[in-house]
XYZ file of C-alpha atoms in Angstrom:
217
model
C 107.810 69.696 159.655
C 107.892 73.744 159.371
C 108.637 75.765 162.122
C 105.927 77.878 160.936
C 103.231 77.484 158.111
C 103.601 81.291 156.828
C 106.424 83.320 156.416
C 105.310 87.201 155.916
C 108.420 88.860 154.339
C 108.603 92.910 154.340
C 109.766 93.920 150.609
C 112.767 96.298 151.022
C 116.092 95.889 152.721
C 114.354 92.209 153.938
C 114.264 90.264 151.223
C 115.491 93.159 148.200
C 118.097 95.355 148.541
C 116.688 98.650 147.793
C 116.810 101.936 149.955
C 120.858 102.274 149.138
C 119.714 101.720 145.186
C 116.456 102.810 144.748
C 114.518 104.497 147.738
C 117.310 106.812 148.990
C 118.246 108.270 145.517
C 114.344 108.941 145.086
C 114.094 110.408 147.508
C 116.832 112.735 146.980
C 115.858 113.836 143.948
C 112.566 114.816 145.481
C 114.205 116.819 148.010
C 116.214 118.470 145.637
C 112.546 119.238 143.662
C 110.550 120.150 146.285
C 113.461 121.043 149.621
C 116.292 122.076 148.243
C 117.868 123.385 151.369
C 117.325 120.400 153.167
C 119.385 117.934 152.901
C 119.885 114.258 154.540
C 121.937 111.387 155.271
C 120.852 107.785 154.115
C 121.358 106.793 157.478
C 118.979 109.732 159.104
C 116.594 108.725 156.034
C 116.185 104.728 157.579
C 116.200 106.259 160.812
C 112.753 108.388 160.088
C 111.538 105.307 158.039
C 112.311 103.121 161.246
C 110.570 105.412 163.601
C 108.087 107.620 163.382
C 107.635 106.103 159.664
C 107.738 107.289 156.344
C 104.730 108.820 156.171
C 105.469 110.956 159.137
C 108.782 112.345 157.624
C 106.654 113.783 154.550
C 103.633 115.026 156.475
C 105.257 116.302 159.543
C 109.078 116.674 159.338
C 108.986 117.609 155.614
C 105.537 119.814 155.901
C 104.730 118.079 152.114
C 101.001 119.527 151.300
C 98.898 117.247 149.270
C 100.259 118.282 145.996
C 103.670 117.895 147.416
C 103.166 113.906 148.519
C 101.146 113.489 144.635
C 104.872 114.931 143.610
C 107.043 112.656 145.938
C 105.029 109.374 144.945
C 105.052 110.028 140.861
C 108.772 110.896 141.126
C 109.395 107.487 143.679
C 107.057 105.439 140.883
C 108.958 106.268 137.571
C 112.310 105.738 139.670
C 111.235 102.503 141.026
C 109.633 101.129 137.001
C 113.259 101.932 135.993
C 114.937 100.102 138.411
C 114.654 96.316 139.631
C 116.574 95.272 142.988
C 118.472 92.464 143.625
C 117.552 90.048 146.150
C 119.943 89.451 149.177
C 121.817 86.230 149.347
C 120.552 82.963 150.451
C 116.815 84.167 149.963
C 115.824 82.428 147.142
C 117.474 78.854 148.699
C 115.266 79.495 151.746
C 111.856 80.979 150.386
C 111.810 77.581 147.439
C 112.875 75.013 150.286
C 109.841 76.542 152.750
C 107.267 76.445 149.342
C 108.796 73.170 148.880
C 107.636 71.930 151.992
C 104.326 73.196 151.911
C 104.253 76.837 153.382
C 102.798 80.005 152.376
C 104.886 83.165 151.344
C 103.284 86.642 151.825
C 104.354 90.184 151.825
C 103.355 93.252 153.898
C 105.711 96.375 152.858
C 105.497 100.051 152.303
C 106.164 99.371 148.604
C 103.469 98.683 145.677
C 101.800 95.511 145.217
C 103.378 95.409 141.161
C 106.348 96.533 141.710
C 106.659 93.633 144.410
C 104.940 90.677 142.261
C 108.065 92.118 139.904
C 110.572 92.242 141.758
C 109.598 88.280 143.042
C 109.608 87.392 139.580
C 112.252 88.928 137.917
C 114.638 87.029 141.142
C 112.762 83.942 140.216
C 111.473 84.195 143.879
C 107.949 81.906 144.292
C 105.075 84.140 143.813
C 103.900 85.363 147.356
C 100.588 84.200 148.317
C 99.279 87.393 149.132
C 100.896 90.668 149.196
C 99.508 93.826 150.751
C 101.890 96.894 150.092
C 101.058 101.097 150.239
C 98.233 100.753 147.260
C 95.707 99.608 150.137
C 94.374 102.715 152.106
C 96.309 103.556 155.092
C 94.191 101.540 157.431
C 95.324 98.789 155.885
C 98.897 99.541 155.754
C 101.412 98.347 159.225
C 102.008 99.171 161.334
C 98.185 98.389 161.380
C 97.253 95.149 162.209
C 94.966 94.529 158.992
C 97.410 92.776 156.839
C 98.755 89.717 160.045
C 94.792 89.634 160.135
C 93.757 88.866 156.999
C 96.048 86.718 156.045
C 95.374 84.434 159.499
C 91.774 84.813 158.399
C 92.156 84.024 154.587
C 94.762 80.781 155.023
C 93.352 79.698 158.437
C 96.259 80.452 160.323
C 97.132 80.967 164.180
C 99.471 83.356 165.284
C 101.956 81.029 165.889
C 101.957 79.762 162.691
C 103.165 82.884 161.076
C 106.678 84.356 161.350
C 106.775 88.532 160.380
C 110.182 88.946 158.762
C 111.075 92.721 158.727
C 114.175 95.410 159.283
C 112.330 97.840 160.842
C 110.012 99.210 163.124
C 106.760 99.286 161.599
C 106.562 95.923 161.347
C 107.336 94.998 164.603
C 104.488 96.387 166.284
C 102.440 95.450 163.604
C 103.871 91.400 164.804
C 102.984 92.092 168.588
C 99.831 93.773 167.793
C 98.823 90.264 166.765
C 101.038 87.815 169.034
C 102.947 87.134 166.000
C 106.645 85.461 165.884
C 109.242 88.652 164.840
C 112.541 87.856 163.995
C 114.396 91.219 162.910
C 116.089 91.574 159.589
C 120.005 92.666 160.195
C 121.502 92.532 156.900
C 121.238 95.194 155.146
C 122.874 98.082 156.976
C 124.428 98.312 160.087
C 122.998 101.614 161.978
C 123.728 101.088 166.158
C 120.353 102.561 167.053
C 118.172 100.416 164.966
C 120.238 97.383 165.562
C 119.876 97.932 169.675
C 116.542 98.344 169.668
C 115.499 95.367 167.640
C 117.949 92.878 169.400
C 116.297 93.899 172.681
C 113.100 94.087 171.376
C 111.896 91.180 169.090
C 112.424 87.387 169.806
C 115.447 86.956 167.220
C 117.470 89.143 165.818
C 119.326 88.044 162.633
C 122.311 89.594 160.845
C 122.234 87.146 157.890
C 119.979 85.353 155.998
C 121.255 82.166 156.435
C 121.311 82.595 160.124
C 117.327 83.252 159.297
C 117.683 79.948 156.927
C 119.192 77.656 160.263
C 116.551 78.641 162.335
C 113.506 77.447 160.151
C 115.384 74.631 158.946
């Protein structure tokens, strides 16, 4: 019997590994565009991402104006069709055995809804049941609730039911907006501030996969 009915996977540096590949070097090249006397650490880049959010390092610690952020999301788009990540190990063994068994997949992540039914397909991942990434307006987005909402409301799901897998902040308090499970998502960097916080705060805190993969099965 499954721990829990729905798994709800964030996209990047969760189940793909992406910011080191993808998201970072966008980024950069933006800066370079758009700031080029500003420049940032990958680390200090996760670390704004964590907490306040993305959104708040363009807006507010970048200044971007609106033709700016069109600028930073065309140049993060034709970086991102070029390039497909590859999934961390042990994910696809533990997303087919939970399908297998009858559960749902779905994915809430700052990334695009295509880019993510791609990247599931392309790593022969099972296609998520639902998938709500930065396409949907911004009151849809998490940390909002609206997407641990939805999908309780369109698969008839409690809170319990659902586990929120995700590295960083965001999605947290999007979880304990709605009582929801929250392991945190260790693997894919090692930065001491993020890692303290998310032991201490969320119910499990994982540093591999497969120690995600013993605890549902």
């Amino acid at each position: 019997m499954l721990k829990h009915r729905c798994l709800v996977f964030d996209h990047d540096d969760t189940v793909v590994d992406s910011t080191k590949n993808i998201h970072f070097p966008a980024f950069q090249n933006t800066l370079k565009q758009l700031r080029p006397d500003i420049t940032m650490e990958m680390n200090d880049f996760i670390l704004h991402c964590f907490h306040p959010g993305f959104s708040d390092l363009l807006s507010n610690h970048l200044s971007f104006n609106e033709e700016e952020l069109q600028i930073q999301e065309s140049n993060w788009l034709a970086y991102v069709e070029k390039h497909i990540p590859i999934i961390f190990s042990g994910m696809k063994e533990l997303m087919v055995r939970h399908k297998e068994q009858g559960g749902n997949i779905c994915v809430v992540s700052h990334s695009f809804s295509k880019n993510i039914y791609r990247d599931y397909e392309k790593n022969g991942l099972p296609k998520p049941d639902l998938v709500f990434g930065w396409d949907r307006p911004e009151k849809e987005r998490k940390p909002n609730p609206y997407p641990l909402q939805e999908i309780m409301h369109q698969l008839d799901l409690k809170p319990e039911e659902i586990l929120m897998v995700d590295d960083l902040k965001p999605g947290y308090d999007m979880a304990k907006s709605c009582n929801v499970p929250f392991p945190a998502a260790g693997w894919a960097y090692n930065i001491p501030k993020i890692n303290d916080y998310m032991s201490k705060q969320c119910d499990f805190y994982f540093s591999k996969v497969k120690d995600l993969y013993n605890y549902l099965f």
